[in-house]
Amino acid sequence: GGVGKTTLAVAVYNSIADHFEASCFLENVRETSNKKGLQHLQSILLSKTVGEKKIKLTNWREGIHIIKRYLKEKRVLLILDDVWEQKQLQAIIGSPDWFGGGSRVIITTRDEHLLALHNVKITYKVRELNEKHALQLLSQKAFEKEKEVDPSYHDILNRAVAYASGLPLAL
């Protein structure tokens, strides 16, 4: 946590969403599915990609059939942020044939095993920042400049970077 998975996913979404017929960023999948259910996430997906505002699903199994029916011909960009359980993947993205050709699904999760269970072919592990980039980020945020910080701050900056272990959120 805190390495920047969501931030990176948002940046990717913002830069490529216009190249798809439909797009949807489902944030906090774990929290939302726990509080409101999988059918709520499916309803959000359908309203953002199909344009139907009042889609009421009685359960997540019904949502599977509707997603497949409406999106199988569309080129979709879908980002699922903070996926925690395989059931969430099964209910929202199922299999590649749920979406039209050229569709892309990006999943952020802390559980690599979950991706393997869902037969995800390409993965990218977001790594912590190295010392140089961590110092650069901290200086930029703390002093609103990337270079030439007063030398009297170097010791405290270096200790903060070491303590944060390269995690952008901590920095």
mmCIF file of N, CA and C in Angstrom, residues 6 11-13 18 24 30 37 41 58 60 66 70 75 93 100-101 103 110 115 128 130 132 154 164 168:
data_model
loop_
_atom_site.group_PDB
_atom_site.id
_atom_site.type_symbol
_atom_site.label_atom_id
_atom_site.label_comp_id
_atom_site.label_asym_id
_atom_site.label_seq_id
_atom_site.Cartn_x
_atom_site.Cartn_y
_atom_site.Cartn_z
ATOM 1 N N THR A 6 -2.880 3.236 -7.494
ATOM 2 C CA THR A 6 -4.073 3.982 -7.895
ATOM 3 C C THR A 6 -3.696 5.241 -8.661
ATOM 4 N N ALA A 11 -3.620 8.075 -13.887
ATOM 5 C CA ALA A 11 -2.865 8.741 -14.955
ATOM 6 C C ALA A 11 -3.041 8.008 -16.285
ATOM 7 N N VAL A 12 -2.984 6.697 -16.264
ATOM 8 C CA VAL A 12 -3.186 5.916 -17.489
ATOM 9 C C VAL A 12 -4.600 6.138 -18.016
ATOM 10 N N TYR A 13 -5.575 6.052 -17.137
ATOM 11 C CA TYR A 13 -6.970 6.248 -17.532
ATOM 12 C C TYR A 13 -7.164 7.616 -18.195
ATOM 13 N N ASP A 18 -9.970 8.426 -23.962
ATOM 14 C CA ASP A 18 -10.604 8.961 -25.171
ATOM 15 C C ASP A 18 -10.447 8.062 -26.393
ATOM 16 N N CYS A 24 -14.562 3.259 -17.990
ATOM 17 C CA CYS A 24 -15.058 3.315 -16.623
ATOM 18 C C CYS A 24 -13.898 3.052 -15.667
ATOM 19 N N ARG A 30 -12.812 -3.032 -3.421
ATOM 20 C CA ARG A 30 -12.941 -3.797 -2.174
ATOM 21 C C ARG A 30 -13.973 -3.152 -1.238
ATOM 22 N N GLY A 37 -22.258 -3.980 -2.299
ATOM 23 C CA GLY A 37 -22.466 -5.193 -3.083
ATOM 24 C C GLY A 37 -21.895 -5.115 -4.483
ATOM 25 N N LEU A 41 -21.425 -2.168 -8.109
ATOM 26 C CA LEU A 41 -20.288 -1.922 -9.009
ATOM 27 C C LEU A 41 -20.670 -2.224 -10.457
ATOM 28 N N THR A 58 -30.876 -6.959 -9.424
ATOM 29 C CA THR A 58 -31.328 -7.606 -8.199
ATOM 30 C C THR A 58 -30.210 -8.401 -7.538
ATOM 31 N N TRP A 60 -25.775 -9.937 -8.364
ATOM 32 C CA TRP A 60 -24.599 -9.834 -9.239
ATOM 33 C C TRP A 60 -24.612 -10.852 -10.364
ATOM 34 N N ILE A 66 -26.082 -9.094 -18.158
ATOM 35 C CA ILE A 66 -26.331 -7.773 -18.749
ATOM 36 C C ILE A 66 -25.024 -7.155 -19.242
ATOM 37 N N TYR A 70 -24.437 -6.102 -23.202
ATOM 38 C CA TYR A 70 -24.253 -4.718 -23.630
ATOM 39 C C TYR A 70 -22.831 -4.380 -24.069
ATOM 40 N N ARG A 75 -15.571 -1.524 -27.615
ATOM 41 C CA ARG A 75 -14.155 -1.401 -27.246
ATOM 42 C C ARG A 75 -14.112 -0.588 -25.956
ATOM 43 N N ILE A 93 -15.547 -8.474 -14.619
ATOM 44 C CA ILE A 93 -14.884 -8.641 -15.919
ATOM 45 C C ILE A 93 -14.936 -10.057 -16.461
ATOM 46 N N GLY A 100 -15.634 -6.133 -26.324
ATOM 47 C CA GLY A 100 -15.261 -6.150 -27.721
ATOM 48 C C GLY A 100 -13.755 -6.145 -27.931
ATOM 49 N N GLY A 101 -13.354 -6.431 -29.161
ATOM 50 C CA GLY A 101 -11.943 -6.450 -29.520
ATOM 51 C C GLY A 101 -11.270 -5.119 -29.246
ATOM 52 N N SER A 103 -10.426 -4.047 -26.347
ATOM 53 C CA SER A 103 -10.727 -3.584 -24.986
ATOM 54 C C SER A 103 -9.524 -3.807 -24.089
ATOM 55 N N ARG A 110 -3.168 -5.737 -4.351
ATOM 56 C CA ARG A 110 -1.980 -6.085 -3.578
ATOM 57 C C ARG A 110 -1.704 -7.586 -3.675
ATOM 58 N N LEU A 115 -4.465 -12.293 -9.559
ATOM 59 C CA LEU A 115 -4.325 -12.090 -11.002
ATOM 60 C C LEU A 115 -4.048 -13.410 -11.711
ATOM 61 N N GLU A 128 8.778 0.647 -5.228
ATOM 62 C CA GLU A 128 9.056 1.842 -4.445
ATOM 63 C C GLU A 128 10.040 2.725 -5.204
ATOM 64 N N ASN A 130 13.374 4.871 -5.856
ATOM 65 C CA ASN A 130 14.755 4.808 -5.385
ATOM 66 C C ASN A 130 15.058 6.097 -4.609
ATOM 67 N N LYS A 132 17.076 8.628 -5.026
ATOM 68 C CA LYS A 132 17.137 9.872 -5.799
ATOM 69 C C LYS A 132 15.734 10.407 -6.105
ATOM 70 N N HIS A 154 19.197 18.783 4.332
ATOM 71 C CA HIS A 154 19.595 17.502 3.741
ATOM 72 C C HIS A 154 19.490 16.335 4.717
ATOM 73 N N ALA A 164 10.440 6.462 5.037
ATOM 74 C CA ALA A 164 9.315 6.206 4.142
ATOM 75 C C ALA A 164 9.551 4.998 3.227
ATOM 76 N N PRO A 168 5.717 6.561 -2.140
ATOM 77 C CA PRO A 168 5.297 7.916 -2.474
ATOM 78 C C PRO A 168 4.236 8.480 -1.537
#
